[in-house]
mmCIF file of C-alpha atoms in Angstrom:
data_model
loop_
_atom_site.group_PDB
_atom_site.id
_atom_site.type_symbol
_atom_site.label_atom_id
_atom_site.label_comp_id
_atom_site.label_asym_id
_atom_site.label_seq_id
_atom_site.Cartn_x
_atom_site.Cartn_y
_atom_site.Cartn_z
ATOM 1 C CA MET A 110 -1.960 12.382 16.278
ATOM 2 C CA SER A 111 1.720 11.692 16.783
ATOM 3 C CA ALA A 112 3.238 8.236 16.596
ATOM 4 C CA LEU A 113 3.867 8.369 20.332
ATOM 5 C CA GLY A 114 0.205 9.288 20.937
ATOM 6 C CA SER A 115 -0.938 6.368 18.796
ATOM 7 C CA LEU A 116 1.219 3.951 20.763
ATOM 8 C CA GLY A 117 -0.220 5.318 24.017
ATOM 9 C CA ALA A 118 -3.771 4.820 22.738
ATOM 10 C CA VAL A 119 -2.937 1.272 21.626
ATOM 11 C CA ALA A 120 -1.405 0.488 25.018
ATOM 12 C CA LEU A 121 -4.458 1.914 26.778
ATOM 13 C CA ALA A 122 -6.820 -0.077 24.564
ATOM 14 C CA THR A 123 -4.762 -3.232 25.109
ATOM 15 C CA GLU A 124 -4.831 -2.746 28.885
ATOM 16 C CA TYR A 125 -8.591 -2.128 28.830
ATOM 17 C CA ALA A 126 -9.144 -5.259 26.747
ATOM 18 C CA ARG A 127 -7.059 -7.249 29.222
ATOM 19 C CA GLN A 128 -9.012 -5.872 32.200
ATOM 20 C CA PHE A 129 -12.469 -5.988 30.551
ATOM 21 C CA PRO A 130 -13.503 -9.420 31.902
ATOM 22 C CA VAL A 131 -12.777 -8.216 35.447
ATOM 23 C CA TYR A 132 -14.845 -5.051 34.988
ATOM 24 C CA ARG A 133 -17.616 -6.988 33.278
ATOM 25 C CA ARG A 134 -17.762 -9.549 36.095
ATOM 26 C CA ARG A 135 -17.956 -6.796 38.716
ATOM 27 C CA LEU A 136 -20.777 -5.075 36.834
ATOM 28 C CA ASP A 137 -22.642 -8.376 36.414
ATOM 29 C CA GLU A 138 -22.260 -9.207 40.120
ATOM 30 C CA ALA A 139 -23.561 -5.776 41.134
ATOM 31 C CA ALA A 140 -26.529 -6.059 38.780
ATOM 32 C CA LEU A 141 -27.307 -9.559 40.042
ATOM 33 C CA ALA A 142 -27.220 -8.441 43.678
ATOM 34 C CA ARG A 143 -29.518 -5.533 42.867
ATOM 35 C CA THR A 144 -31.882 -7.846 40.990
ATOM 36 C CA ARG A 145 -31.964 -10.349 43.863
ATOM 37 C CA ALA A 146 -32.814 -7.560 46.314
ATOM 38 C CA GLU A 147 -35.609 -6.298 44.042
ATOM 39 C CA VAL A 148 -37.035 -9.798 43.619
ATOM 40 C CA GLN A 149 -36.994 -10.393 47.370
ATOM 41 C CA GLN A 150 -38.709 -7.056 47.951
ATOM 42 C CA ARG A 151 -41.463 -7.985 45.482
ATOM 43 C CA LEU A 152 -41.896 -11.407 47.061
ATOM 44 C CA ASP A 153 -42.179 -9.782 50.494
ATOM 45 C CA SER A 154 -44.829 -7.396 49.137
ATOM 46 C CA LEU A 155 -46.858 -10.265 47.672
ATOM 47 C CA GLU A 156 -46.527 -12.176 50.931
ATOM 48 C CA LYS A 157 -47.896 -9.210 52.882
ATOM 49 C CA ALA A 158 -50.720 -8.653 50.407
ATOM 50 C CA CYS A 159 -51.743 -12.291 50.749
ATOM 51 C CA GLU A 160 -51.532 -12.162 54.545
ATOM 52 C CA TRP A 161 -53.767 -9.097 54.501
ATOM 53 C CA GLY A 162 -56.419 -10.986 52.530
ATOM 54 C CA SER A 163 -55.703 -10.047 48.909
ATOM 55 C CA PRO A 164 -56.661 -12.960 46.626
ATOM 56 C CA LEU A 165 -54.634 -11.349 43.841
ATOM 57 C CA GLY A 166 -51.570 -11.237 46.102
ATOM 58 C CA CYS A 167 -51.993 -14.924 46.971
ATOM 59 C CA TYR A 168 -52.479 -15.833 43.314
ATOM 60 C CA LEU A 169 -49.406 -13.922 42.132
ATOM 61 C CA LEU A 170 -47.250 -15.305 44.918
ATOM 62 C CA GLY A 171 -48.495 -18.807 44.099
ATOM 63 C CA LYS A 172 -47.746 -18.332 40.407
ATOM 64 C CA THR A 173 -44.255 -17.097 41.233
ATOM 65 C CA LEU A 174 -43.570 -20.089 43.488
ATOM 66 C CA GLU A 175 -45.073 -22.599 41.059
ATOM 67 C CA THR A 176 -43.053 -21.429 38.073
ATOM 68 C CA GLY A 177 -39.833 -20.803 39.963
ATOM 69 C CA ARG A 178 -39.321 -17.424 38.298
ATOM 70 C CA THR A 179 -37.355 -16.275 41.329
ATOM 71 C CA GLY A 180 -35.262 -19.397 41.596
ATOM 72 C CA LYS A 181 -37.467 -20.819 44.337
ATOM 73 C CA THR A 182 -39.975 -23.485 43.339
ATOM 74 C CA ASP A 183 -42.488 -24.564 45.961
ATOM 75 C CA VAL A 184 -45.411 -26.295 44.281
ATOM 76 C CA ALA A 185 -47.028 -27.415 47.544
ATOM 77 C CA ARG A 186 -47.103 -23.852 48.856
ATOM 78 C CA ALA A 187 -48.353 -22.577 45.492
ATOM 79 C CA LYS A 188 -51.240 -25.049 45.718
ATOM 80 C CA LYS A 189 -52.100 -23.767 49.195
ATOM 81 C CA LEU A 190 -52.013 -20.152 47.996
ATOM 82 C CA TYR A 191 -54.157 -20.936 44.937
ATOM 83 C CA THR A 192 -56.664 -22.708 47.181
ATOM 84 C CA GLU A 193 -56.819 -19.729 49.515
ATOM 85 C CA ALA A 194 -57.426 -17.297 46.643
ATOM 86 C CA CYS A 195 -59.925 -19.644 44.996
ATOM 87 C CA ASN A 196 -61.858 -19.886 48.260
ATOM 88 C CA ALA A 197 -62.005 -16.075 48.148
ATOM 89 C CA GLU A 198 -63.675 -16.474 44.734
ATOM 90 C CA PHE A 199 -60.756 -15.342 42.578
ATOM 91 C CA GLY A 200 -61.336 -17.129 39.263
ATOM 92 C CA PRO A 201 -57.794 -17.116 37.849
ATOM 93 C CA SER A 202 -56.587 -18.853 40.991
ATOM 94 C CA CYS A 203 -59.237 -21.572 40.672
ATOM 95 C CA PHE A 204 -58.147 -22.082 37.067
ATOM 96 C CA ALA A 205 -54.458 -22.240 38.044
ATOM 97 C CA LEU A 206 -55.311 -24.791 40.720
ATOM 98 C CA GLY A 207 -57.295 -26.837 38.214
ATOM 99 C CA ASN A 208 -54.360 -26.809 35.800
ATOM 100 C CA MET A 209 -51.961 -27.794 38.553
ATOM 101 C CA LEU A 210 -54.120 -30.770 39.531
ATOM 102 C CA ALA A 211 -54.444 -31.891 35.901
ATOM 103 C CA ARG A 212 -50.704 -32.355 35.422
ATOM 104 C CA PRO A 213 -49.241 -35.829 35.786
ATOM 105 C CA GLY A 214 -47.485 -36.388 39.065
ATOM 106 C CA ALA A 215 -48.089 -36.805 42.758
ATOM 107 C CA MET A 216 -50.727 -34.055 42.926
ATOM 108 C CA GLN A 217 -52.750 -35.225 39.939
ATOM 109 C CA ASP A 218 -56.471 -35.394 40.683
ATOM 110 C CA LEU A 219 -58.536 -35.086 37.523
ATOM 111 C CA GLU A 220 -61.896 -34.911 39.322
ATOM 112 C CA LYS A 221 -60.818 -31.998 41.495
ATOM 113 C CA SER A 222 -59.101 -30.409 38.534
ATOM 114 C CA GLU A 223 -62.307 -30.338 36.541
ATOM 115 C CA SER A 224 -64.317 -28.967 39.454
ATOM 116 C CA TYR A 225 -61.822 -26.123 39.962
ATOM 117 C CA VAL A 226 -61.859 -25.248 36.261
ATOM 118 C CA GLU A 227 -65.682 -25.239 36.310
ATOM 119 C CA ARG A 228 -65.630 -23.026 39.387
ATOM 120 C CA ALA A 229 -63.233 -20.640 37.657
ATOM 121 C CA CYS A 230 -65.593 -20.459 34.695
ATOM 122 C CA ASP A 231 -68.518 -19.791 37.062
ATOM 123 C CA LEU A 232 -66.422 -16.919 38.442
ATOM 124 C CA ASP A 233 -66.166 -15.504 34.888
ATOM 125 C CA ASP A 234 -62.605 -16.549 34.087
ATOM 126 C CA ALA A 235 -62.680 -16.637 30.290
ATOM 127 C CA SER A 236 -59.614 -18.888 30.014
ATOM 128 C CA ALA A 237 -61.312 -21.490 32.203
ATOM 129 C CA CYS A 238 -64.497 -21.343 30.143
ATOM 130 C CA ASP A 239 -62.468 -21.805 26.958
ATOM 131 C CA ALA A 240 -60.782 -24.849 28.506
ATOM 132 C CA LEU A 241 -64.064 -26.620 29.239
#
């Protein structure tokens, strides 16, 4: 490579290094927008599944809202969804509801918590049985 070619490569590399944060930010923003759209699509699917009577859909939507994995935390709604799925005899939801009611805070109700965990065990949720 000639000396002139080396200088051109150095100049190109220097320019790229200077512009890299801009390119990186644009790529990150595009990826974030795509991720947000995918998350919203999954939330919408879980919402529909729950509306159509799927206890698993209600449970998964409740878990997502309780933990805030999507950036939205709605513990009161999660409790409602867990209750709905538990009433449909979905053991993991009864166990999740029992755990939620066992935590210190405004919703704490140890009597109800224990009854939900027992119900989950009766519905063959191994984690609930281990917790008793």
